[in-house]
Short mmCIF file of C-alpha atoms and ligand atoms in Angstrom, two decimals:
data_model
loop_
_atom_site.label_atom_id
_atom_site.label_comp_id
_atom_site.label_asym_id
_atom_site.label_seq_id
_atom_site.Cartn_x
_atom_site.Cartn_y
_atom_site.Cartn_z
CA UNK E 274 132.78 17.78 165.54
CA UNK E 275 130.01 20.32 166.02
CA UNK E 276 131.21 23.50 167.65
CA UNK E 277 128.99 23.09 170.68
CA UNK E 278 130.81 19.86 171.49
CA UNK E 279 134.24 21.45 171.47
CA UNK E 280 136.04 23.07 174.34
CA UNK E 281 135.57 26.82 174.63
CA UNK E 282 138.23 28.83 172.82
CA UNK E 283 141.11 29.62 175.15
CA UNK E 284 140.12 26.87 177.60
CA UNK E 285 142.42 23.91 177.25
CA UNK E 286 142.38 20.26 178.10
CA UNK E 287 145.58 19.17 179.75
CA UNK E 288 146.15 15.80 178.18
CA UNK E 289 147.65 12.70 179.84
CA UNK E 290 150.95 13.22 178.07
CA UNK E 291 151.18 16.70 179.63
CA UNK E 292 150.00 16.02 183.16
CA UNK E 293 153.25 14.47 184.43
CA UNK E 294 155.04 17.77 183.84
CA UNK E 295 152.18 19.70 185.50
CA UNK E 296 152.25 17.44 188.51
CA UNK E 297 156.02 17.69 188.79
CA UNK E 298 155.76 21.48 188.64
CA UNK E 299 152.93 21.69 191.15
CA UNK E 300 154.61 19.26 193.56
CA UNK E 301 157.89 21.20 193.37
CA UNK E 302 156.16 24.48 194.22
CA UNK E 303 154.00 22.93 196.96
CA UNK E 304 157.02 21.38 198.68
CA UNK E 305 158.94 24.64 198.52
CA UNK E 306 156.05 26.65 199.99
CA UNK E 307 155.60 24.08 202.76
CA UNK E 308 159.28 24.40 203.56
CA UNK E 309 159.02 28.18 203.87
CA UNK E 310 156.07 27.88 206.23
CA UNK E 311 153.21 28.85 203.92
CA UNK E 312 149.82 27.19 204.39
CA UNK E 313 147.45 26.33 201.58
CA UNK E 314 144.00 27.91 201.34
CA UNK E 315 141.31 26.86 198.86
CA UNK E 316 138.66 29.31 197.76
CA UNK E 317 135.62 28.86 195.49
CA UNK E 318 136.04 29.52 191.79
CA UNK E 319 132.94 31.75 191.68
CA UNK E 320 132.32 34.86 193.81
CA UNK E 321 129.92 37.77 193.82
CA UNK E 322 130.86 40.16 191.00
CA UNK E 323 130.94 43.00 193.49
CA UNK E 324 133.99 41.46 195.21
CA UNK E 325 136.15 41.84 192.11
CA UNK E 326 134.82 45.29 191.28
CA UNK E 327 135.59 46.53 194.78
CA UNK E 328 139.05 44.98 195.08
CA UNK E 329 140.57 44.96 191.61
CA UNK E 330 139.11 48.33 190.66
CA UNK E 331 136.38 49.38 188.24
CA UNK E 332 138.74 50.88 185.70
CA UNK E 333 141.21 48.04 185.29
CA UNK E 334 141.45 45.88 182.17
CA UNK E 335 140.21 42.90 184.14
CA UNK E 336 137.01 44.47 185.43
CA UNK E 337 136.32 46.57 182.35
CA UNK E 338 136.57 43.83 179.76
CA UNK E 339 137.93 40.48 180.90
CA UNK E 340 135.50 39.06 183.47
CA UNK E 341 133.18 36.11 182.94
CA UNK E 342 130.11 37.50 184.66
CA UNK E 343 126.65 35.95 184.70
CA UNK E 344 123.44 35.94 186.62
CA UNK E 345 122.64 32.80 188.55
CA UNK E 346 119.14 31.44 189.08
CA UNK E 347 118.57 33.73 192.05
CA UNK E 348 119.40 36.79 190.00
CA UNK E 349 122.72 37.33 191.78
CA UNK E 350 125.58 38.62 189.66
CA UNK E 351 128.43 36.14 189.90
CA UNK E 352 131.88 36.09 188.29
CA UNK E 353 134.37 33.33 187.57
CA UNK E 354 137.42 34.49 189.48
CA UNK E 355 139.95 36.32 187.29
CA UNK E 356 142.63 36.17 190.02
CA UNK E 357 143.12 34.88 193.54
CA UNK E 358 143.87 37.83 195.79
CA UNK E 359 140.33 39.20 196.07
CA UNK E 360 138.85 35.86 197.13
CA UNK E 361 141.73 35.24 199.52
CA UNK E 362 141.18 38.58 201.23
CA UNK E 363 137.45 37.89 201.36
CA UNK E 364 138.12 34.50 202.95
CA UNK E 365 140.51 35.72 205.65
CA UNK E 366 138.10 38.51 206.56
CA UNK E 367 135.07 36.25 206.59
CA UNK E 368 136.80 33.77 208.90
CA UNK E 369 138.51 36.38 211.01
CA UNK E 370 141.91 34.74 210.65
CA UNK E 371 143.81 37.99 210.28
CA UNK E 372 141.99 39.63 213.18
CA UNK E 373 143.97 41.14 216.05
CA UNK E 374 147.00 41.46 213.82
CA UNK E 375 147.41 37.72 213.30
CA UNK E 376 149.97 36.90 210.67
CA UNK E 377 148.97 34.63 207.81
CA UNK E 378 151.30 33.23 205.16
CA UNK E 379 149.01 31.58 202.60
CA UNK E 380 149.17 30.02 199.16
CA UNK E 381 146.63 28.82 196.67
CA UNK E 382 146.50 27.06 193.33
CA UNK E 383 143.80 26.81 190.72
CA UNK E 384 142.14 27.98 187.54
CA UNK E 385 141.46 31.65 186.78
CA UNK E 386 139.24 33.03 184.02
CA UNK E 387 139.71 36.09 181.83
CA UNK E 388 138.05 36.87 178.53
CA UNK E 389 141.20 37.84 176.63
CA UNK E 390 142.39 37.16 173.10
CA UNK E 391 143.80 33.62 173.25
CA UNK E 392 147.37 33.18 172.03
CA UNK E 393 150.53 31.40 173.13
CA UNK E 394 150.85 31.95 176.88
CA UNK E 395 147.49 33.74 177.12
CA UNK E 396 144.32 31.78 177.66
CA UNK E 397 140.77 32.28 178.92
CA UNK E 398 141.09 29.59 181.55
CA UNK E 399 144.60 29.52 182.94
CA UNK E 400 146.16 28.44 186.21
CA UNK E 401 148.00 30.28 188.90
CA UNK E 402 149.86 29.47 192.06
CA UNK E 403 149.86 32.46 194.36
CA UNK E 404 150.97 33.54 197.83
CA UNK E 405 149.38 36.14 200.09
CA UNK E 406 150.89 37.32 203.37
CA UNK E 407 148.92 39.37 205.88
CA UNK E 408 149.98 41.56 208.79
CA UNK E 409 153.68 41.64 208.04
CA UNK E 410 154.58 45.12 206.91
CA UNK E 411 158.39 45.12 206.64
CA UNK E 412 160.51 44.63 203.54
CA UNK E 413 161.77 41.33 204.97
CA UNK E 414 158.64 39.51 203.86
CA UNK E 415 158.64 41.18 200.42
CA UNK E 416 162.20 39.87 200.13
CA UNK E 417 161.21 36.37 201.28
CA UNK E 418 158.57 36.11 198.54
CA UNK E 419 161.18 37.02 195.96
CA UNK E 420 163.85 34.78 197.49
CA UNK E 421 161.59 31.77 197.47
CA UNK E 422 160.63 32.26 193.83
CA UNK E 423 164.35 32.62 193.01
CA UNK E 424 164.95 29.28 194.74
CA UNK E 425 162.08 27.79 192.74
CA UNK E 426 163.59 28.95 189.45
CA UNK E 427 166.82 27.27 190.60
CA UNK E 428 165.08 24.00 191.41
CA UNK E 429 163.30 24.06 188.05
CA UNK E 430 166.48 24.88 186.14
CA UNK E 431 165.18 28.12 184.62
CA UNK E 432 167.06 30.73 186.66
CA UNK E 433 169.15 31.95 183.76
CA UNK E 434 166.05 32.60 181.68
CA UNK E 435 164.22 34.95 184.06
CA UNK E 436 164.91 38.47 185.18
CA UNK E 437 163.50 40.36 188.16
CA UNK E 438 162.01 43.79 187.61
CA UNK E 439 161.26 45.91 190.63
CA UNK E 440 159.60 49.21 191.44
CA UNK E 441 157.99 51.04 194.32
CA UNK E 442 154.62 52.75 193.93
CA UNK E 443 154.90 54.33 197.36
CA UNK E 444 152.28 54.65 200.04
CA UNK E 445 148.83 55.71 198.90
CA UNK E 446 149.68 59.29 199.97
CA UNK E 447 152.84 59.52 197.91
CA UNK E 448 151.17 57.70 195.07
CA UNK E 449 148.36 60.25 195.18
CA UNK E 450 150.77 63.16 194.97
CA UNK E 451 152.60 61.50 192.10
CA UNK E 452 149.34 60.83 190.29
CA UNK E 453 148.46 64.51 190.49
CA UNK E 454 151.82 65.55 189.07
CA UNK E 455 151.57 62.97 186.30
CA UNK E 456 148.05 64.03 185.34
CA UNK E 457 149.11 67.66 185.22
CA UNK E 458 152.07 66.82 183.00
CA UNK E 459 150.16 64.52 180.66
CA UNK E 460 147.21 66.90 180.37
CA UNK E 461 149.61 69.48 178.97
CA UNK E 462 150.55 66.95 176.24
CA UNK E 463 147.10 65.52 175.66
CA UNK E 464 147.17 65.81 171.86
CA UNK E 465 150.33 63.66 171.66
CA UNK E 466 148.88 60.76 173.64
CA UNK E 467 147.31 57.74 172.01
CA UNK E 468 143.59 57.24 172.42
CA UNK E 469 143.89 54.57 175.09
CA UNK E 470 146.21 56.71 177.16
CA UNK E 471 143.90 59.72 176.86
CA UNK E 472 141.15 57.59 178.30
CA UNK E 473 143.38 56.18 181.02
CA UNK E 474 144.51 59.64 181.98
CA UNK E 475 141.00 60.16 183.33
CA UNK E 476 140.44 56.73 184.82
CA UNK E 477 143.76 55.15 185.81
CA UNK E 478 146.58 57.55 184.96
CA UNK E 479 149.46 55.41 186.29
CA UNK E 480 148.68 52.84 183.65
CA UNK E 481 149.69 55.32 180.96
CA UNK E 482 153.25 54.58 182.07
CA UNK E 483 153.20 51.06 180.64
CA UNK E 484 151.77 52.05 177.27
CA UNK E 485 153.15 50.26 174.21
CA UNK E 486 152.51 53.30 171.99
CA UNK E 487 155.77 54.85 170.77
CA UNK E 488 154.49 58.46 170.61
CA UNK E 489 153.16 58.29 174.13
CA UNK E 490 156.40 56.69 175.28
CA UNK E 491 158.28 59.65 173.79
CA UNK E 492 156.13 62.05 175.81
CA UNK E 493 156.79 60.04 178.96
CA UNK E 494 160.55 60.55 178.76
CA UNK E 495 160.16 63.95 180.42
CA UNK E 496 157.31 62.99 182.73
CA UNK E 497 157.71 63.30 186.51
CA UNK E 498 159.38 60.26 188.05
CA UNK E 499 157.66 58.18 190.70
CA UNK E 500 160.94 57.80 192.60
CA UNK E 501 161.02 61.55 193.25
CA UNK E 502 157.65 61.39 194.97
CA UNK E 503 158.30 58.54 197.40
CA UNK E 504 157.92 59.58 201.01
CA UNK E 505 160.44 58.51 203.68
CA UNK E 506 158.44 55.47 204.68
CA UNK E 507 158.22 54.15 201.11
CA UNK E 508 161.86 54.97 200.45
CA UNK E 509 163.08 53.18 203.58
CA UNK E 510 160.95 50.17 202.74
CA UNK E 511 162.30 50.00 199.20
CA UNK E 512 165.90 50.39 200.38
CA UNK E 513 165.32 47.60 202.91
CA UNK E 514 164.08 45.31 200.18
CA UNK E 515 166.97 46.07 197.87
CA UNK E 516 169.50 45.49 200.68
CA UNK E 517 168.02 42.04 201.30
CA UNK E 518 168.02 41.08 197.64
CA UNK E 519 171.64 42.22 197.41
CA UNK E 520 172.50 40.13 200.48
CA UNK E 521 170.79 37.10 198.95
CA UNK E 522 172.65 37.65 195.68
CA UNK E 523 169.50 38.08 193.61
CA UNK E 524 169.99 40.31 190.57
CA UNK E 525 167.25 42.81 189.72
CA UNK E 526 166.59 45.84 187.59
CA UNK E 527 164.56 48.82 188.71
CA UNK E 528 161.82 49.50 186.18
CA UNK E 529 160.22 52.87 186.99
CA UNK E 530 157.43 52.13 184.50
CA UNK E 531 156.33 48.96 186.26
CA UNK E 532 152.88 49.81 187.67
CA UNK E 533 150.97 46.49 187.37
CA UNK E 534 147.44 46.25 186.08
CA UNK E 535 145.54 46.09 189.32
CA UNK E 536 144.48 49.07 191.36
CA UNK E 537 145.38 47.83 194.77
CA UNK E 538 149.18 47.83 194.82
CA UNK E 539 151.29 50.10 197.02
CA UNK E 540 155.03 50.24 197.77
CA UNK E 541 156.69 47.13 196.31
CA UNK E 542 155.73 45.79 192.88
CA UNK E 543 157.73 43.19 190.97
CA UNK E 544 157.64 40.94 187.94
CA UNK E 545 159.73 37.98 186.85
CA UNK E 546 160.05 38.21 183.09
CA UNK E 547 161.59 36.04 180.40
CA UNK E 548 162.50 36.78 176.80
CA UNK E 549 161.99 33.13 175.82
CA UNK E 550 158.20 33.18 175.39
CA UNK E 551 157.61 36.09 173.03
CA UNK E 552 155.07 38.72 174.02
CA UNK E 553 153.71 36.82 177.04
CA UNK E 554 156.93 37.18 179.00
CA UNK E 555 155.77 37.74 182.58
CA UNK E 556 155.78 34.43 184.44
CA UNK E 557 155.22 35.73 187.96
CA UNK E 558 154.05 39.07 189.29
CA UNK E 559 153.15 40.59 192.59
CA UNK E 560 153.45 43.33 195.09
CA UNK E 561 152.29 44.92 198.27
CA UNK E 562 148.68 45.96 198.84
CA UNK E 563 148.58 47.57 202.26
CA UNK E 564 145.27 49.36 201.70
CA UNK E 565 143.23 46.55 200.16
CA UNK E 566 141.84 44.83 203.25
CA UNK E 567 140.57 48.10 204.65
CA UNK E 568 139.16 49.06 201.27
CA UNK E 569 137.20 45.81 201.42
CA UNK E 570 135.74 46.61 204.78
CA UNK E 571 138.29 45.03 207.13
CA UNK E 572 140.47 46.54 209.84
CA UNK E 573 143.75 48.00 208.57
CA UNK E 574 145.77 44.92 207.57
CA UNK E 575 148.85 44.97 205.40
CA UNK E 576 149.27 42.47 202.60
CA UNK E 577 151.81 41.37 200.05
CA UNK E 578 151.73 38.57 197.50
CA UNK E 579 152.37 37.28 194.02
CA UNK E 580 150.89 34.94 191.45
CA UNK E 581 152.69 32.86 188.87
CA UNK E 582 151.17 31.64 185.62
CA UNK E 583 151.51 27.88 185.44
CA UNK E 584 150.98 27.61 181.66
CA UNK E 585 153.77 30.09 180.97
CA UNK E 586 156.15 28.31 183.34
CA UNK E 587 155.34 24.95 181.77
CA UNK E 588 156.01 26.48 178.34
CA UNK E 589 159.31 27.77 179.65
CA UNK E 590 160.31 24.35 181.00
CA UNK E 591 159.50 22.85 177.61
CA UNK E 592 161.28 25.59 175.67
CA UNK E 593 164.41 25.19 177.78
CA UNK E 594 164.04 21.39 177.79
CA UNK E 595 164.19 21.37 181.57
CA UNK E 596 162.05 18.28 181.90
CA UNK E 597 163.38 15.84 184.48
CA UNK E 598 163.93 12.36 183.12
CA UNK E 599 162.10 10.55 185.90
CA UNK E 600 158.73 12.09 184.98
CA UNK E 601 158.73 10.41 181.58
CA UNK E 602 158.54 6.95 183.19
CA UNK E 603 155.19 6.26 184.86
CA UNK E 604 155.44 2.48 185.25
CA UNK E 605 158.05 0.35 187.03
CA UNK E 606 156.78 -3.13 186.30
CA UNK E 607 154.30 -4.56 183.79
CA UNK E 608 152.71 -7.89 184.60
CA UNK E 609 151.68 -10.13 181.69
CA UNK E 610 149.43 -13.12 182.32
CA UNK E 611 148.33 -15.80 179.86
CA UNK E 612 145.12 -17.74 180.36
CA UNK E 613 142.31 -17.56 182.89
CA UNK E 614 144.09 -19.38 185.73
CA UNK E 615 147.25 -17.29 185.34
CA UNK E 616 145.16 -14.09 185.27
CA UNK E 617 143.56 -14.96 188.60
CA UNK E 618 146.93 -15.78 190.11
CA UNK E 619 148.37 -12.55 188.67
CA UNK E 620 145.66 -10.53 190.37
CA UNK E 621 146.23 -12.01 193.84
CA UNK E 622 150.01 -11.91 193.42
CA UNK E 623 150.01 -8.26 192.32
CA UNK E 624 147.76 -7.22 195.21
CA UNK E 625 150.11 -8.98 197.65
CA UNK E 626 153.09 -7.20 196.14
CA UNK E 627 151.25 -3.86 196.43
CA UNK E 628 150.65 -4.57 200.12
CA UNK E 629 154.36 -4.96 200.64
CA UNK E 630 155.52 -2.19 198.29
CA UNK E 631 152.88 0.55 198.43
CA UNK E 632 154.92 2.89 196.22
CA UNK E 633 155.60 0.38 193.48
CA UNK E 634 154.15 1.43 190.14
CA UNK E 635 152.87 -1.91 188.95
CA UNK E 636 150.64 -2.14 185.92
CA UNK E 637 148.82 -5.38 185.30
CA UNK E 638 147.86 -6.28 181.75
CA UNK E 639 144.15 -5.92 181.08
CA UNK E 640 142.31 -7.34 178.12
CA UNK E 641 144.35 -10.56 177.79
CA UNK E 642 146.16 -10.93 174.43
CA UNK E 643 148.89 -13.02 172.85
CA UNK E 644 152.43 -13.14 174.21
CA UNK E 645 153.51 -10.79 171.45
CA UNK E 646 150.80 -8.21 172.04
CA UNK E 647 151.19 -8.18 175.83
CA UNK E 648 154.92 -7.83 175.46
CA UNK E 649 154.49 -4.93 173.10
CA UNK E 650 152.24 -3.22 175.66
CA UNK E 651 154.77 -3.88 178.40
CA UNK E 652 157.49 -2.25 176.37
CA UNK E 653 155.30 0.70 175.36
CA UNK E 654 154.36 1.34 178.99
CA UNK E 655 157.93 2.38 179.66
CA UNK E 656 158.29 -0.19 182.44
CA UNK E 657 161.77 -1.29 183.47
CA UNK E 658 160.70 -4.90 183.93
CA UNK E 659 158.08 -7.28 182.64
CA UNK E 660 156.70 -10.09 184.79
CA UNK E 661 155.49 -13.14 182.94
CA UNK E 662 152.93 -15.55 184.31
CA UNK E 663 151.66 -18.48 182.22
CA UNK E 664 150.54 -22.01 183.02
CA UNK E 665 154.12 -23.31 183.40
CA UNK E 666 155.09 -20.57 185.83
CA UNK E 667 151.84 -21.04 187.73
CA UNK E 668 152.54 -24.76 188.18
CA UNK E 669 155.91 -23.89 189.73
CA UNK E 670 154.62 -20.86 191.67
CA UNK E 671 157.15 -18.57 190.00
CA UNK E 672 157.05 -15.59 187.63
CA UNK E 673 159.38 -14.81 184.79
CA UNK E 674 161.25 -11.59 185.51
CA UNK E 675 162.49 -9.89 182.37
CA UNK E 676 164.47 -6.67 182.20
CA UNK E 677 163.07 -4.53 179.35
CA UNK E 678 165.83 -1.96 179.17
CA UNK E 679 168.75 -4.28 178.59
CA UNK E 680 169.93 -4.98 182.14
CA UNK E 681 170.57 -8.76 182.15
CA UNK E 682 168.78 -12.00 181.38
CA UNK E 683 165.32 -13.23 182.21
CA UNK E 684 165.11 -15.19 185.50
CA UNK E 685 162.48 -17.03 187.52
CA UNK E 686 161.42 -15.60 190.88
CA UNK E 687 159.26 -17.48 193.38
CA UNK E 688 155.91 -15.81 194.22
CA UNK E 689 156.99 -15.41 197.83
CA UNK E 690 160.26 -13.76 196.94
CA UNK E 691 158.88 -11.35 194.33
CA UNK E 692 158.32 -8.27 196.48
CA UNK E 693 161.76 -8.55 198.06
CA UNK E 694 163.33 -8.97 194.65
CA UNK E 695 161.53 -5.95 193.18
CA UNK E 696 162.56 -3.87 196.16
CA UNK E 697 166.22 -4.48 195.32
CA UNK E 698 165.79 -3.58 191.63
CA UNK E 699 163.60 -0.52 191.73
CA UNK E 700 164.19 2.78 193.47
CA UNK E 701 160.78 3.70 194.76
CA UNK E 702 159.52 7.26 195.07
P1 ATP A 1791 149.68 40.21 181.48
O1 ATP A 1791 150.34 41.53 181.55
O2 ATP A 1791 150.51 39.16 180.81
O3 ATP A 1791 148.28 40.27 180.98
P2 ATP A 1791 148.69 40.40 184.16
O4 ATP A 1791 149.39 41.58 184.70
O5 ATP A 1791 147.30 40.53 183.66
O6 ATP A 1791 149.59 39.72 182.99
P3 ATP A 1791 148.47 39.10 186.74
O7 ATP A 1791 147.07 39.46 186.93
O8 ATP A 1791 149.52 39.77 187.50
O9 ATP A 1791 148.81 39.18 185.16
O10 ATP A 1791 148.64 37.52 186.90
C1 ATP A 1791 149.86 36.91 187.33
C2 ATP A 1791 150.41 35.97 186.29
O11 ATP A 1791 149.40 35.11 185.79
C3 ATP A 1791 150.96 36.63 185.06
O12 ATP A 1791 152.25 37.10 185.27
C4 ATP A 1791 150.94 35.50 184.07
O13 ATP A 1791 152.06 34.64 184.27
C5 ATP A 1791 149.69 34.78 184.44
N1 ATP A 1791 148.58 35.17 183.56
C6 ATP A 1791 147.80 36.27 183.63
N2 ATP A 1791 146.87 36.28 182.68
C7 ATP A 1791 147.04 35.12 181.98
C8 ATP A 1791 146.36 34.51 180.87
N3 ATP A 1791 145.30 35.08 180.29
N4 ATP A 1791 146.81 33.31 180.42
C9 ATP A 1791 147.87 32.71 181.00
N5 ATP A 1791 148.54 33.22 182.05
C10 ATP A 1791 148.13 34.41 182.54
MG1 MG A 1792 146.42 40.82 181.78
#
C-alpha cells in the first residue's frame, strides 16, 4: 500500500480482536472512579499551543520536542494535547467550577499525542486515563489517589507486578532553595556531566537527577539531597501521606531521584512502575501541583492528580495473561435461518426476543448459506447456543435449540417460550 494510505508511524489502530480487552479495562477503571466519587470531564483534543507552553513548561521534553503543533486556517497556533492536566485546568478555570474554593474530583480518558520515537509501550498517539483533584490540599487526597490505583491493580490482577515509587519535591520555596544548592554543586562538576545534563543545568536542573548517564550518576552520589531541603509544611505533608499508605498496607519505596518530567509538580510525586515491560516501565504517574492554577492565571487553587497509560497497562495484562475469560465470548446465541420465509420469521422472532431480553447477545445469520456454512459461522462466533429455523420448524412455530459447547442434546422450543427458555440458560450481563 502506498505510504500515504497507511496509518502514521506510532499511531495505532485498535483492532476488533483487541477492543474487548480495552473495553473491559476502561469499564473497570470507570466503575472504580465512579465508586470513589470522581466525575468525568471531557476536554477537546486540540488547544492553543500557548496553554501547554505556559503549564507544562518551555524547557520540558514535551514542549521542547514532542508536541504536534500546527497553524490552523486562522493562523492560530494549535497543538494536539500531549497530556490532560493543562486542558483540565483550563476547563475548570474557564467554567469557574473551582471558584470560591469548590472541590472538584475529576477524571478523563482519551488520546494524547507526542512526537517520540515509537517502540513497545511508547507511541505517538497513546491513551491515558487521568484524575485531577482541586482545592483539597491535605495528604489524605494524595493517599486516596494512590489507594484507588492500588485497588485497581488488585481488580485487574496485576498488583504483584507493580511497585510504587514516591518522593516529595517540597513547596515551591523549598524546591527553589534546593535547586540553588543543586546548581551550585553541579556547576562545580560541570566537566563531568554529560552534554544533556549540562544543558539541563541551565534550563531545568532538577531533571539532571533522573539522568541515565553513568558518569553523571556518579557525580550525583554526593549531590545535595532534596529531603534535606524540605520545609516543615512539605515534611508534614509527606509524613501524612506515608502514614496513610502504611495504614492502608500499600508498600512503597522512596526514590529521591524521582522528579517527573513536567515543570508544575510540588510536594508529592509518585510513579507506579513494572519490570515486566522493558524500558517503558512506568504505567501510572502523578503528583501534586499546588502552584499550577495560579500560574495559569487563576486564584490560588491546589491540585493533585495522575495519569495512567492505557497501552502499557493493556500490554501488562497480556504479558501476565490476566485476561478475564468472559471477554473472549461476545455472542450468546447465533440464529440460523434457511429460506426466505424462515428468514422473515427469524427477524421478527429475534426482535421479539430482544424486547424481552435487552441484554441478550443474539447474532442473527446474515447472507443466507447452506446448513453447513451457517453452522460453521455459529460455531466460530463463540456462541453457546445455535437456534435453527427452517421450513419444518416454521410450520410448527418452533426453533431448534442446539448447545454448541457440549451441554446436552438439541431440542425444539416454541416461539412463544423462546425468551423464557434463553433466560434460564444464559447468564446475562
Ligand atoms: P515516560 O517517562 O515513559 O516518557 P512520562 O513521564 O513522559 O513517561 P507522563 O507524562 O507522566 O509520562 O504520562 C503518564 C503516563 O502515560 C506514563 O506513565 C505512561 O504510562 C503513559 N505514557 C506517556 N507517554 C507515552 C507514550 N508516548 N506512549 C505510551 N504511553 C505513554
Ligand atoms: Mg515522556
